[in-house]
Amino acid sequence: AQKITQTQPGMFVQEKEAVTLDCTYDTSDQSYGLFWYKQPSSGEMIFLIYQGSYDEQNATEGRYSLNFQKARKSANLVISASQLGDSAMYFCAMREMDSSYKLIFGSGTRLLVRP
Amino acid sequence: EAGVAQSPRYKIIEKRQSVAFWCNPISGHATLYWYQQILGQGPKLLIQFQNNGVVDDSQLPKDRFSAERLKGVDSTLKIQPAKLEDSAVYLCASNKISSESSYNSPLHFGNGTRLTVT
């Protein structure tokens, strides 16, 4: 079964506007962590933001915020005031608190920011 | 601090040949991961080490892939013999996780090795 689902293969956003990238996850654990990574065309994986399952407030990190809806098992990434440099692949990932703490990734969303 | 180092950056081989990739994690990081990322897809975990022991290798094609992490530091991933479908970027990552208290620790990735099998 797919653990992490990103239903938007590609997204466009106008520069300076906000955009939301969707992520839903599947777990029966009560303790887990959700991560978002950015992968520019150069290929490196850049950590953006983290949300723990017990965190009561949505995580924020600069222009990135996470819209965490635990009951719906969604952890959408919101990028405010988009910049041309935000054009990249974005991956949602989950870590379950089992013995391995492995990180499982979704299939990604390609974001293109238009000038 | 120095990041995760990987080499080579690119590799082109013919099918049925063998290839090896090397990874040096961030100093002090107990956990090391190898991911395979096929073009247009998300990274897929191949193997995870905790120090020099294997924690998870459930998705490693063990008939052709092998990996080791001697002395709990550097790691090598080998493919023998390679197939066309092994063409991908192989990403190495590390983090500090060694207990439940550090489960929010993000993975730090290397720049990857892009493998092309012809």
PDB file of N, CA and C in Angstrom, chain A residues 14-115:
ATOM      1  N   GLN A  14       2.200  31.639 -10.211  1.00  0.00           N
ATOM      2  CA  GLN A  14       2.743  32.927 -10.639  1.00  0.00           C
ATOM      3  C   GLN A  14       3.691  33.433  -9.553  1.00  0.00           C
ATOM      4  N   GLU A  15       4.772  34.035  -9.981  1.00  0.00           N
ATOM      5  CA  GLU A  15       5.727  34.608  -9.038  1.00  0.00           C
ATOM      6  C   GLU A  15       4.998  35.524  -8.055  1.00  0.00           C
ATOM      7  N   LYS A  16       5.389  35.444  -6.790  1.00  0.00           N
ATOM      8  CA  LYS A  16       4.872  36.246  -5.679  1.00  0.00           C
ATOM      9  C   LYS A  16       3.544  35.741  -5.135  1.00  0.00           C
ATOM     10  N   GLU A  17       2.954  34.739  -5.779  1.00  0.00           N
ATOM     11  CA  GLU A  17       1.736  34.169  -5.240  1.00  0.00           C
ATOM     12  C   GLU A  17       2.057  32.979  -4.341  1.00  0.00           C
ATOM     13  N   ALA A  18       1.050  32.535  -3.585  1.00  0.00           N
ATOM     14  CA  ALA A  18       1.207  31.368  -2.724  1.00  0.00           C
ATOM     15  C   ALA A  18       0.750  30.111  -3.469  1.00  0.00           C
ATOM     16  N   VAL A  19       1.322  28.978  -3.067  1.00  0.00           N
ATOM     17  CA  VAL A  19       0.940  27.706  -3.688  1.00  0.00           C
ATOM     18  C   VAL A  19       0.917  26.623  -2.612  1.00  0.00           C
ATOM     19  N   THR A  20       0.001  25.690  -2.777  1.00  0.00           N
ATOM     20  CA  THR A  20      -0.114  24.563  -1.849  1.00  0.00           C
ATOM     21  C   THR A  20       0.158  23.257  -2.584  1.00  0.00           C
ATOM     22  N   LEU A  21       1.078  22.492  -2.043  1.00  0.00           N
ATOM     23  CA  LEU A  21       1.401  21.172  -2.587  1.00  0.00           C
ATOM     24  C   LEU A  21       0.822  20.118  -1.659  1.00  0.00           C
ATOM     25  N   ASP A  22       0.050  19.202  -2.237  1.00  0.00           N
ATOM     26  CA  ASP A  22      -0.691  18.243  -1.426  1.00  0.00           C
ATOM     27  C   ASP A  22       0.121  17.005  -1.062  1.00  0.00           C
ATOM     28  N   CYS A  23      -0.157  16.488   0.109  1.00  0.00           N
ATOM     29  CA  CYS A  23       0.453  15.242   0.564  1.00  0.00           C
ATOM     30  C   CYS A  23      -0.504  14.548   1.518  1.00  0.00           C
ATOM     31  N   THR A  24      -0.837  13.303   1.235  1.00  0.00           N
ATOM     32  CA  THR A  24      -1.582  12.487   2.186  1.00  0.00           C
ATOM     33  C   THR A  24      -0.738  11.269   2.526  1.00  0.00           C
ATOM     34  N   TYR A  25      -0.978  10.729   3.706  1.00  0.00           N
ATOM     35  CA  TYR A  25      -0.148   9.623   4.166  1.00  0.00           C
ATOM     36  C   TYR A  25      -1.020   8.561   4.809  1.00  0.00           C
ATOM     37  N   ASP A  26      -0.435   7.396   4.958  1.00  0.00           N
ATOM     38  CA  ASP A  26      -1.160   6.266   5.508  1.00  0.00           C
ATOM     39  C   ASP A  26      -0.305   5.601   6.584  1.00  0.00           C
ATOM     40  N   THR A  27      -0.794   5.605   7.788  1.00  0.00           N
ATOM     41  CA  THR A  27      -0.094   4.934   8.875  1.00  0.00           C
ATOM     42  C   THR A  27      -1.079   4.588   9.974  1.00  0.00           C
ATOM     43  N   SER A  28      -0.798   3.521  10.677  1.00  0.00           N
ATOM     44  CA  SER A  28      -1.604   3.148  11.834  1.00  0.00           C
ATOM     45  C   SER A  28      -0.886   3.526  13.131  1.00  0.00           C
ATOM     46  N   ASP A  29       0.327   4.080  12.986  1.00  0.00           N
ATOM     47  CA  ASP A  29       1.078   4.492  14.169  1.00  0.00           C
ATOM     48  C   ASP A  29       0.522   5.799  14.720  1.00  0.00           C
ATOM     49  N   GLN A  30       0.689   5.997  16.007  1.00  0.00           N
ATOM     50  CA  GLN A  30       0.317   7.274  16.629  1.00  0.00           C
ATOM     51  C   GLN A  30       1.478   8.262  16.585  1.00  0.00           C
ATOM     52  N   SER A  31       2.690   7.724  16.562  1.00  0.00           N
ATOM     53  CA  SER A  31       3.887   8.555  16.533  1.00  0.00           C
ATOM     54  C   SER A  31       4.552   8.458  15.169  1.00  0.00           C
ATOM     55  N   TYR A  32       4.677   9.596  14.524  1.00  0.00           N
ATOM     56  CA  TYR A  32       5.333   9.626  13.221  1.00  0.00           C
ATOM     57  C   TYR A  32       5.761  11.054  12.933  1.00  0.00           C
ATOM     58  N   GLY A  33       6.610  11.193  11.937  1.00  0.00           N
ATOM     59  CA  GLY A  33       7.078  12.509  11.548  1.00  0.00           C
ATOM     60  C   GLY A  33       6.907  12.700  10.058  1.00  0.00           C
ATOM     61  N   LEU A  34       6.656  13.912   9.652  1.00  0.00           N
ATOM     62  CA  LEU A  34       6.451  14.245   8.241  1.00  0.00           C
ATOM     63  C   LEU A  34       7.473  15.288   7.827  1.00  0.00           C
ATOM     64  N   PHE A  35       8.064  15.083   6.686  1.00  0.00           N
ATOM     65  CA  PHE A  35       9.126  15.943   6.179  1.00  0.00           C
ATOM     66  C   PHE A  35       8.785  16.387   4.756  1.00  0.00           C
ATOM     67  N   TRP A  36       9.281  17.563   4.401  1.00  0.00           N
ATOM     68  CA  TRP A  36       9.236  18.017   3.012  1.00  0.00           C
ATOM     69  C   TRP A  36      10.664  18.337   2.571  1.00  0.00           C
ATOM     70  N   TYR A  37      10.972  17.863   1.349  1.00  0.00           N
ATOM     71  CA  TYR A  37      12.267  18.123   0.740  1.00  0.00           C
ATOM     72  C   TYR A  37      12.055  18.784  -0.614  1.00  0.00           C
ATOM     73  N   LYS A  38      13.032  19.600  -0.991  1.00  0.00           N
ATOM     74  CA  LYS A  38      13.063  20.251  -2.309  1.00  0.00           C
ATOM     75  C   LYS A  38      14.231  19.672  -3.094  1.00  0.00           C
ATOM     76  N   GLN A  39      13.992  19.371  -4.359  1.00  0.00           N
ATOM     77  CA  GLN A  39      15.070  18.868  -5.215  1.00  0.00           C
ATOM     78  C   GLN A  39      15.124  19.715  -6.493  1.00  0.00           C
ATOM     79  N   PRO A  40      16.052  20.655  -6.546  1.00  0.00           N
ATOM     80  CA  PRO A  40      16.213  21.457  -7.776  1.00  0.00           C
ATOM     81  C   PRO A  40      16.758  20.587  -8.902  1.00  0.00           C
ATOM     82  N   SER A  41      16.853  21.184 -10.068  1.00  0.00           N
ATOM     83  CA  SER A  41      17.327  20.420 -11.231  1.00  0.00           C
ATOM     84  C   SER A  41      18.764  19.938 -11.048  1.00  0.00           C
ATOM     85  N   SER A  42      19.505  20.568 -10.173  1.00  0.00           N
ATOM     86  CA  SER A  42      20.878  20.135  -9.898  1.00  0.00           C
ATOM     87  C   SER A  42      20.933  18.809  -9.155  1.00  0.00           C
ATOM     88  N   GLY A  43      19.813  18.406  -8.551  1.00  0.00           N
ATOM     89  CA  GLY A  43      19.729  17.062  -7.988  1.00  0.00           C
ATOM     90  C   GLY A  43      19.853  16.924  -6.488  1.00  0.00           C
ATOM     91  N   GLU A  44      20.357  17.928  -5.790  1.00  0.00           N
ATOM     92  CA  GLU A  44      20.508  17.741  -4.349  1.00  0.00           C
ATOM     93  C   GLU A  44      19.167  17.768  -3.655  1.00  0.00           C
ATOM     94  N   MET A  45      19.048  17.087  -2.547  1.00  0.00           N
ATOM     95  CA  MET A  45      17.831  17.036  -1.748  1.00  0.00           C
ATOM     96  C   MET A  45      18.007  18.002  -0.579  1.00  0.00           C
ATOM     97  N   ILE A  46      17.109  18.982  -0.518  1.00  0.00           N
ATOM     98  CA  ILE A  46      17.210  20.028   0.490  1.00  0.00           C
ATOM     99  C   ILE A  46      16.050  19.898   1.465  1.00  0.00           C
ATOM    100  N   PHE A  47      16.342  19.732   2.738  1.00  0.00           N
ATOM    101  CA  PHE A  47      15.305  19.634   3.763  1.00  0.00           C
ATOM    102  C   PHE A  47      14.649  20.999   3.964  1.00  0.00           C
ATOM    103  N   LEU A  48      13.313  21.006   3.986  1.00  0.00           N
ATOM    104  CA  LEU A  48      12.579  22.260   4.130  1.00  0.00           C
ATOM    105  C   LEU A  48      11.921  22.410   5.495  1.00  0.00           C
ATOM    106  N   ILE A  49      11.151  21.396   5.906  1.00  0.00           N
ATOM    107  CA  ILE A  49      10.298  21.584   7.067  1.00  0.00           C
ATOM    108  C   ILE A  49       9.893  20.238   7.641  1.00  0.00           C
ATOM    109  N   TYR A  50       9.642  20.214   8.954  1.00  0.00           N
ATOM    110  CA  TYR A  50       9.269  18.983   9.667  1.00  0.00           C
ATOM    111  C   TYR A  50       8.026  19.222  10.523  1.00  0.00           C
ATOM    112  N   GLN A  51       7.170  18.186  10.579  1.00  0.00           N
ATOM    113  CA  GLN A  51       5.984  18.221  11.444  1.00  0.00           C
ATOM    114  C   GLN A  51       5.880  16.899  12.192  1.00  0.00           C
ATOM    115  N   GLY A  52       5.831  16.944  13.503  1.00  0.00           N
ATOM    116  CA  GLY A  52       5.648  15.739  14.288  1.00  0.00           C
ATOM    117  C   GLY A  52       4.168  15.482  14.519  1.00  0.00           C
ATOM    118  N   SER A  53       3.807  14.222  14.671  1.00  0.00           N
ATOM    119  CA  SER A  53       2.394  13.872  14.801  1.00  0.00           C
ATOM    120  C   SER A  53       1.767  14.429  16.069  1.00  0.00           C
ATOM    121  N   TYR A  54       2.578  14.709  17.064  1.00  0.00           N
ATOM    122  CA  TYR A  54       2.043  15.243  18.318  1.00  0.00           C
ATOM    123  C   TYR A  54       2.157  16.753  18.414  1.00  0.00           C
ATOM    124  N   ASP A  55       2.723  17.364  17.381  1.00  0.00           N
ATOM    125  CA  ASP A  55       2.837  18.827  17.402  1.00  0.00           C
ATOM    126  C   ASP A  55       1.453  19.430  17.246  1.00  0.00           C
ATOM    127  N   GLU A  56       1.104  20.323  18.138  1.00  0.00           N
ATOM    128  CA  GLU A  56      -0.233  20.915  18.113  1.00  0.00           C
ATOM    129  C   GLU A  56      -0.333  22.059  17.120  1.00  0.00           C
ATOM    130  N   GLN A  57       0.783  22.698  16.857  1.00  0.00           N
ATOM    131  CA  GLN A  57       0.767  23.804  15.920  1.00  0.00           C
ATOM    132  C   GLN A  57       1.386  23.385  14.595  1.00  0.00           C
ATOM    133  N   ASN A  58       0.896  24.011  13.528  1.00  0.00           N
ATOM    134  CA  ASN A  58       1.484  23.768  12.219  1.00  0.00           C
ATOM    135  C   ASN A  58       2.900  24.322  12.178  1.00  0.00           C
ATOM    136  N   ALA A  59       3.788  23.556  11.565  1.00  0.00           N
ATOM    137  CA  ALA A  59       5.177  23.986  11.464  1.00  0.00           C
ATOM    138  C   ALA A  59       5.309  25.122  10.453  1.00  0.00           C
ATOM    139  N   THR A  60       6.218  26.025  10.751  1.00  0.00           N
ATOM    140  CA  THR A  60       6.541  27.101   9.805  1.00  0.00           C
ATOM    141  C   THR A  60       8.053  27.267   9.768  1.00  0.00           C
ATOM    142  N   GLU A  61       8.551  27.635   8.598  1.00  0.00           N
ATOM    143  CA  GLU A  61       9.982  27.855   8.404  1.00  0.00           C
ATOM    144  C   GLU A  61      10.134  28.859   7.280  1.00  0.00           C
ATOM    145  N   GLY A  62      10.230  30.141   7.658  1.00  0.00           N
ATOM    146  CA  GLY A  62      10.338  31.181   6.655  1.00  0.00           C
ATOM    147  C   GLY A  62       9.093  31.234   5.787  1.00  0.00           C
ATOM    148  N   ARG A  63       9.288  31.093   4.469  1.00  0.00           N
ATOM    149  CA  ARG A  63       8.148  31.140   3.552  1.00  0.00           C
ATOM    150  C   ARG A  63       7.406  29.807   3.452  1.00  0.00           C
ATOM    151  N   TYR A  64       7.906  28.796   4.147  1.00  0.00           N
ATOM    152  CA  TYR A  64       7.282  27.469   4.107  1.00  0.00           C
ATOM    153  C   TYR A  64       6.431  27.252   5.359  1.00  0.00           C
ATOM    154  N   SER A  65       5.261  26.731   5.157  1.00  0.00           N
ATOM    155  CA  SER A  65       4.447  26.303   6.286  1.00  0.00           C
ATOM    156  C   SER A  65       3.776  24.991   5.916  1.00  0.00           C
ATOM    157  N   LEU A  66       3.400  24.265   6.962  1.00  0.00           N
ATOM    158  CA  LEU A  66       2.819  22.954   6.752  1.00  0.00           C
ATOM    159  C   LEU A  66       1.393  22.987   7.278  1.00  0.00           C
ATOM    160  N   ASN A  67       0.432  22.679   6.436  1.00  0.00           N
ATOM    161  CA  ASN A  67      -0.962  22.612   6.833  1.00  0.00           C
ATOM    162  C   ASN A  67      -1.250  21.168   7.232  1.00  0.00           C
ATOM    163  N   PHE A  68      -1.154  20.909   8.525  1.00  0.00           N
ATOM    164  CA  PHE A  68      -1.244  19.550   9.062  1.00  0.00           C
ATOM    165  C   PHE A  68      -2.660  19.289   9.547  1.00  0.00           C
ATOM    166  N   GLN A  69      -3.319  18.312   8.914  1.00  0.00           N
ATOM    167  CA  GLN A  69      -4.658  17.910   9.324  1.00  0.00           C
ATOM    168  C   GLN A  69      -4.608  16.426   9.663  1.00  0.00           C
ATOM    169  N   LYS A  70      -4.420  16.166  10.944  1.00  0.00           N
ATOM    170  CA  LYS A  70      -4.130  14.805  11.396  1.00  0.00           C
ATOM    171  C   LYS A  70      -5.280  13.857  11.112  1.00  0.00           C
ATOM    172  N   ALA A  71      -6.503  14.291  11.344  1.00  0.00           N
ATOM    173  CA  ALA A  71      -7.654  13.411  11.143  1.00  0.00           C
ATOM    174  C   ALA A  71      -7.800  13.015   9.675  1.00  0.00           C
ATOM    175  N   ARG A  72      -7.425  13.900   8.812  1.00  0.00           N
ATOM    176  CA  ARG A  72      -7.509  13.624   7.380  1.00  0.00           C
ATOM    177  C   ARG A  72      -6.229  13.006   6.849  1.00  0.00           C
ATOM    178  N   LYS A  73      -5.218  12.901   7.696  1.00  0.00           N
ATOM    179  CA  LYS A  73      -3.903  12.368   7.317  1.00  0.00           C
ATOM    180  C   LYS A  73      -3.347  13.115   6.111  1.00  0.00           C
ATOM    181  N   SER A  74      -3.346  14.425   6.252  1.00  0.00           N
ATOM    182  CA  SER A  74      -2.746  15.231   5.194  1.00  0.00           C
ATOM    183  C   SER A  74      -1.741  16.199   5.791  1.00  0.00           C
ATOM    184  N   ALA A  75      -0.725  16.495   5.008  1.00  0.00           N
ATOM    185  CA  ALA A  75       0.361  17.383   5.448  1.00  0.00           C
ATOM    186  C   ALA A  75       0.793  18.204   4.238  1.00  0.00           C
ATOM    187  N   ASN A  76      -0.005  19.183   3.902  1.00  0.00           N
ATOM    188  CA  ASN A  76       0.253  19.964   2.701  1.00  0.00           C
ATOM    189  C   ASN A  76       1.283  21.056   2.951  1.00  0.00           C
ATOM    190  N   LEU A  77       2.137  21.252   1.987  1.00  0.00           N
ATOM    191  CA  LEU A  77       3.163  22.301   2.070  1.00  0.00           C
ATOM    192  C   LEU A  77       2.624  23.561   1.407  1.00  0.00           C
ATOM    193  N   VAL A  78       2.741  24.672   2.116  1.00  0.00           N
ATOM    194  CA  VAL A  78       2.342  25.963   1.575  1.00  0.00           C
ATOM    195  C   VAL A  78       3.596  26.807   1.401  1.00  0.00           C
ATOM    196  N   ILE A  79       3.796  27.298   0.200  1.00  0.00           N
ATOM    197  CA  ILE A  79       4.909  28.204  -0.085  1.00  0.00           C
ATOM    198  C   ILE A  79       4.291  29.572  -0.355  1.00  0.00           C
ATOM    199  N   SER A  80       4.664  30.533   0.438  1.00  0.00           N
ATOM    200  CA  SER A  80       4.125  31.881   0.251  1.00  0.00           C
ATOM    201  C   SER A  80       5.097  32.709  -0.591  1.00  0.00           C
ATOM    202  N   ALA A  81       4.553  33.718  -1.271  1.00  0.00           N
ATOM    203  CA  ALA A  81       5.391  34.648  -2.045  1.00  0.00           C
ATOM    204  C   ALA A  81       6.403  33.893  -2.904  1.00  0.00           C
ATOM    205  N   SER A  82       5.897  33.081  -3.820  1.00  0.00           N
ATOM    206  CA  SER A  82       6.764  32.225  -4.643  1.00  0.00           C
ATOM    207  C   SER A  82       7.826  33.036  -5.377  1.00  0.00           C
ATOM    208  N   GLN A  83       8.992  32.401  -5.476  1.00  0.00           N
ATOM    209  CA  GLN A  83      10.118  33.000  -6.194  1.00  0.00           C
ATOM    210  C   GLN A  83      10.526  32.066  -7.331  1.00  0.00           C
ATOM    211  N   LEU A  84      11.208  32.632  -8.327  1.00  0.00           N
ATOM    212  CA  LEU A  84      11.630  31.814  -9.462  1.00  0.00           C
ATOM    213  C   LEU A  84      12.496  30.644  -9.002  1.00  0.00           C
ATOM    214  N   GLY A  85      13.274  30.857  -7.968  1.00  0.00           N
ATOM    215  CA  GLY A  85      14.146  29.808  -7.443  1.00  0.00           C
ATOM    216  C   GLY A  85      13.406  28.687  -6.743  1.00  0.00           C
ATOM    217  N   ASP A  86      12.104  28.832  -6.562  1.00  0.00           N
ATOM    218  CA  ASP A  86      11.309  27.762  -5.957  1.00  0.00           C
ATOM    219  C   ASP A  86      10.960  26.678  -6.976  1.00  0.00           C
ATOM    220  N   SER A  87      11.222  26.924  -8.247  1.00  0.00           N
ATOM    221  CA  SER A  87      10.955  25.916  -9.276  1.00  0.00           C
ATOM    222  C   SER A  87      11.820  24.694  -9.011  1.00  0.00           C
ATOM    223  N   ALA A  88      11.182  23.560  -8.772  1.00  0.00           N
ATOM    224  CA  ALA A  88      11.905  22.349  -8.375  1.00  0.00           C
ATOM    225  C   ALA A  88      10.902  21.216  -8.185  1.00  0.00           C
ATOM    226  N   MET A  89      11.435  20.039  -7.876  1.00  0.00           N
ATOM    227  CA  MET A  89      10.604  18.922  -7.425  1.00  0.00           C
ATOM    228  C   MET A  89      10.478  19.020  -5.909  1.00  0.00           C
ATOM    229  N   TYR A  90       9.302  18.699  -5.404  1.00  0.00           N
ATOM    230  CA  TYR A  90       9.056  18.722  -3.961  1.00  0.00           C
ATOM    231  C   TYR A  90       8.554  17.353  -3.531  1.00  0.00           C
ATOM    232  N   PHE A  91       9.202  16.821  -2.501  1.00  0.00           N
ATOM    233  CA  PHE A  91       8.859  15.489  -2.011  1.00  0.00           C
ATOM    234  C   PHE A  91       8.389  15.553  -0.572  1.00  0.00           C
ATOM    235  N   CYS A  92       7.298  14.854  -0.325  1.00  0.00           N
ATOM    236  CA  CYS A  92       6.801  14.650   1.019  1.00  0.00           C
ATOM    237  C   CYS A  92       7.320  13.294   1.498  1.00  0.00           C
ATOM    238  N   ALA A  93       7.665  13.193   2.765  1.00  0.00           N
ATOM    239  CA  ALA A  93       8.202  11.942   3.295  1.00  0.00           C
ATOM    240  C   ALA A  93       7.705  11.716   4.715  1.00  0.00           C
ATOM    241  N   MET A  94       7.643  10.457   5.102  1.00  0.00           N
ATOM    242  CA  MET A  94       7.158  10.116   6.442  1.00  0.00           C
ATOM    243  C   MET A  94       8.129   9.164   7.125  1.00  0.00           C
ATOM    244  N   ARG A  95       8.290   9.377   8.416  1.00  0.00           N
ATOM    245  CA  ARG A  95       9.067   8.460   9.243  1.00  0.00           C
ATOM    246  C   ARG A  95       8.132   7.905  10.309  1.00  0.00           C
ATOM    247  N   GLU A  96       7.957   6.604  10.306  1.00  0.00           N
ATOM    248  CA  GLU A  96       7.201   5.944  11.362  1.00  0.00           C
ATOM    249  C   GLU A  96       8.153   5.555  12.480  1.00  0.00           C
ATOM    250  N   MET A  97       7.651   5.569  13.686  1.00  0.00           N
ATOM    251  CA  MET A  97       8.529   5.338  14.838  1.00  0.00           C
ATOM    252  C   MET A  97       8.616   3.852  15.170  1.00  0.00           C
ATOM    253  N   ASP A  98       8.912   3.071  14.131  1.00  0.00           N
ATOM    254  CA  ASP A  98       9.158   1.664  14.385  1.00  0.00           C
ATOM    255  C   ASP A  98      10.654   1.493  14.651  1.00  0.00           C
ATOM    256  N   SER A  99      11.124   0.300  14.592  1.00  0.00           N
ATOM    257  CA  SER A  99      12.509   0.057  14.993  1.00  0.00           C
ATOM    258  C   SER A  99      13.524   0.629  14.017  1.00  0.00           C
ATOM    259  N   SER A 100      13.096   0.916  12.791  1.00  0.00           N
ATOM    260  CA  SER A 100      14.071   1.340  11.803  1.00  0.00           C
ATOM    261  C   SER A 100      14.133   2.859  11.614  1.00  0.00           C
ATOM    262  N   TYR A 101      13.053   3.577  11.914  1.00  0.00           N
ATOM    263  CA  TYR A 101      12.992   5.027  11.690  1.00  0.00           C
ATOM    264  C   TYR A 101      13.294   5.388  10.239  1.00  0.00           C
ATOM    265  N   LYS A 102      12.967   4.490   9.310  1.00  0.00           N
ATOM    266  CA  LYS A 102      13.275   4.796   7.918  1.00  0.00           C
ATOM    267  C   LYS A 102      12.355   5.880   7.390  1.00  0.00           C
ATOM    268  N   LEU A 103      12.810   6.578   6.358  1.00  0.00           N
ATOM    269  CA  LEU A 103      12.072   7.674   5.754  1.00  0.00           C
ATOM    270  C   LEU A 103      11.568   7.216   4.388  1.00  0.00           C
ATOM    271  N   ILE A 104      10.249   7.278   4.214  1.00  0.00           N
ATOM    272  CA  ILE A 104       9.611   6.851   2.976  1.00  0.00           C
ATOM    273  C   ILE A 104       9.120   8.078   2.230  1.00  0.00           C
ATOM    274  N   PHE A 105       9.432   8.142   0.934  1.00  0.00           N
ATOM    275  CA  PHE A 105       9.112   9.312   0.129  1.00  0.00           C
ATOM    276  C   PHE A 105       7.906   9.082  -0.769  1.00  0.00           C
ATOM    277  N   GLY A 106       7.219  10.185  -1.089  1.00  0.00           N
ATOM    278  CA  GLY A 106       6.186  10.164  -2.108  1.00  0.00           C
ATOM    279  C   GLY A 106       6.809  10.325  -3.490  1.00  0.00           C
ATOM    280  N   SER A 107       5.952  10.394  -4.487  1.00  0.00           N
ATOM    281  CA  SER A 107       6.421  10.450  -5.872  1.00  0.00           C
ATOM    282  C   SER A 107       6.792  11.853  -6.335  1.00  0.00           C
ATOM    283  N   GLY A 108       6.432  12.840  -5.545  1.00  0.00           N
ATOM    284  CA  GLY A 108       6.869  14.199  -5.831  1.00  0.00           C
ATOM    285  C   GLY A 108       5.900  15.025  -6.660  1.00  0.00           C
ATOM    286  N   THR A 109       6.077  16.336  -6.554  1.00  0.00           N
ATOM    287  CA  THR A 109       5.338  17.318  -7.358  1.00  0.00           C
ATOM    288  C   THR A 109       6.344  18.275  -7.963  1.00  0.00           C
ATOM    289  N   ARG A 110       6.233  18.457  -9.266  1.00  0.00           N
ATOM    290  CA  ARG A 110       7.122  19.415  -9.924  1.00  0.00           C
ATOM    291  C   ARG A 110       6.442  20.771  -9.941  1.00  0.00           C
ATOM    292  N   LEU A 111       7.095  21.750  -9.331  1.00  0.00           N
ATOM    293  CA  LEU A 111       6.561  23.109  -9.272  1.00  0.00           C
ATOM    294  C   LEU A 111       7.321  24.000 -10.232  1.00  0.00           C
ATOM    295  N   LEU A 112       6.570  24.733 -11.026  1.00  0.00           N
ATOM    296  CA  LEU A 112       7.173  25.706 -11.937  1.00  0.00           C
ATOM    297  C   LEU A 112       6.617  27.082 -11.605  1.00  0.00           C
ATOM    298  N   VAL A 113       7.508  28.000 -11.293  1.00  0.00           N
ATOM    299  CA  VAL A 113       7.104  29.367 -10.962  1.00  0.00           C
ATOM    300  C   VAL A 113       7.256  30.227 -12.210  1.00  0.00           C
ATOM    301  N   ARG A 114       6.156  30.865 -12.598  1.00  0.00           N
ATOM    302  CA  ARG A 114       6.148  31.706 -13.795  1.00  0.00           C
ATOM    303  C   ARG A 114       6.458  33.153 -13.436  1.00  0.00           C
ATOM    304  N   PRO A 115       7.294  33.828 -14.245  1.00  0.00           N
ATOM    305  CA  PRO A 115       7.610  35.234 -13.961  1.00  0.00           C
ATOM    306  C   PRO A 115       6.439  36.143 -14.308  1.00  0.00           C
TER     307      PRO A 115
END
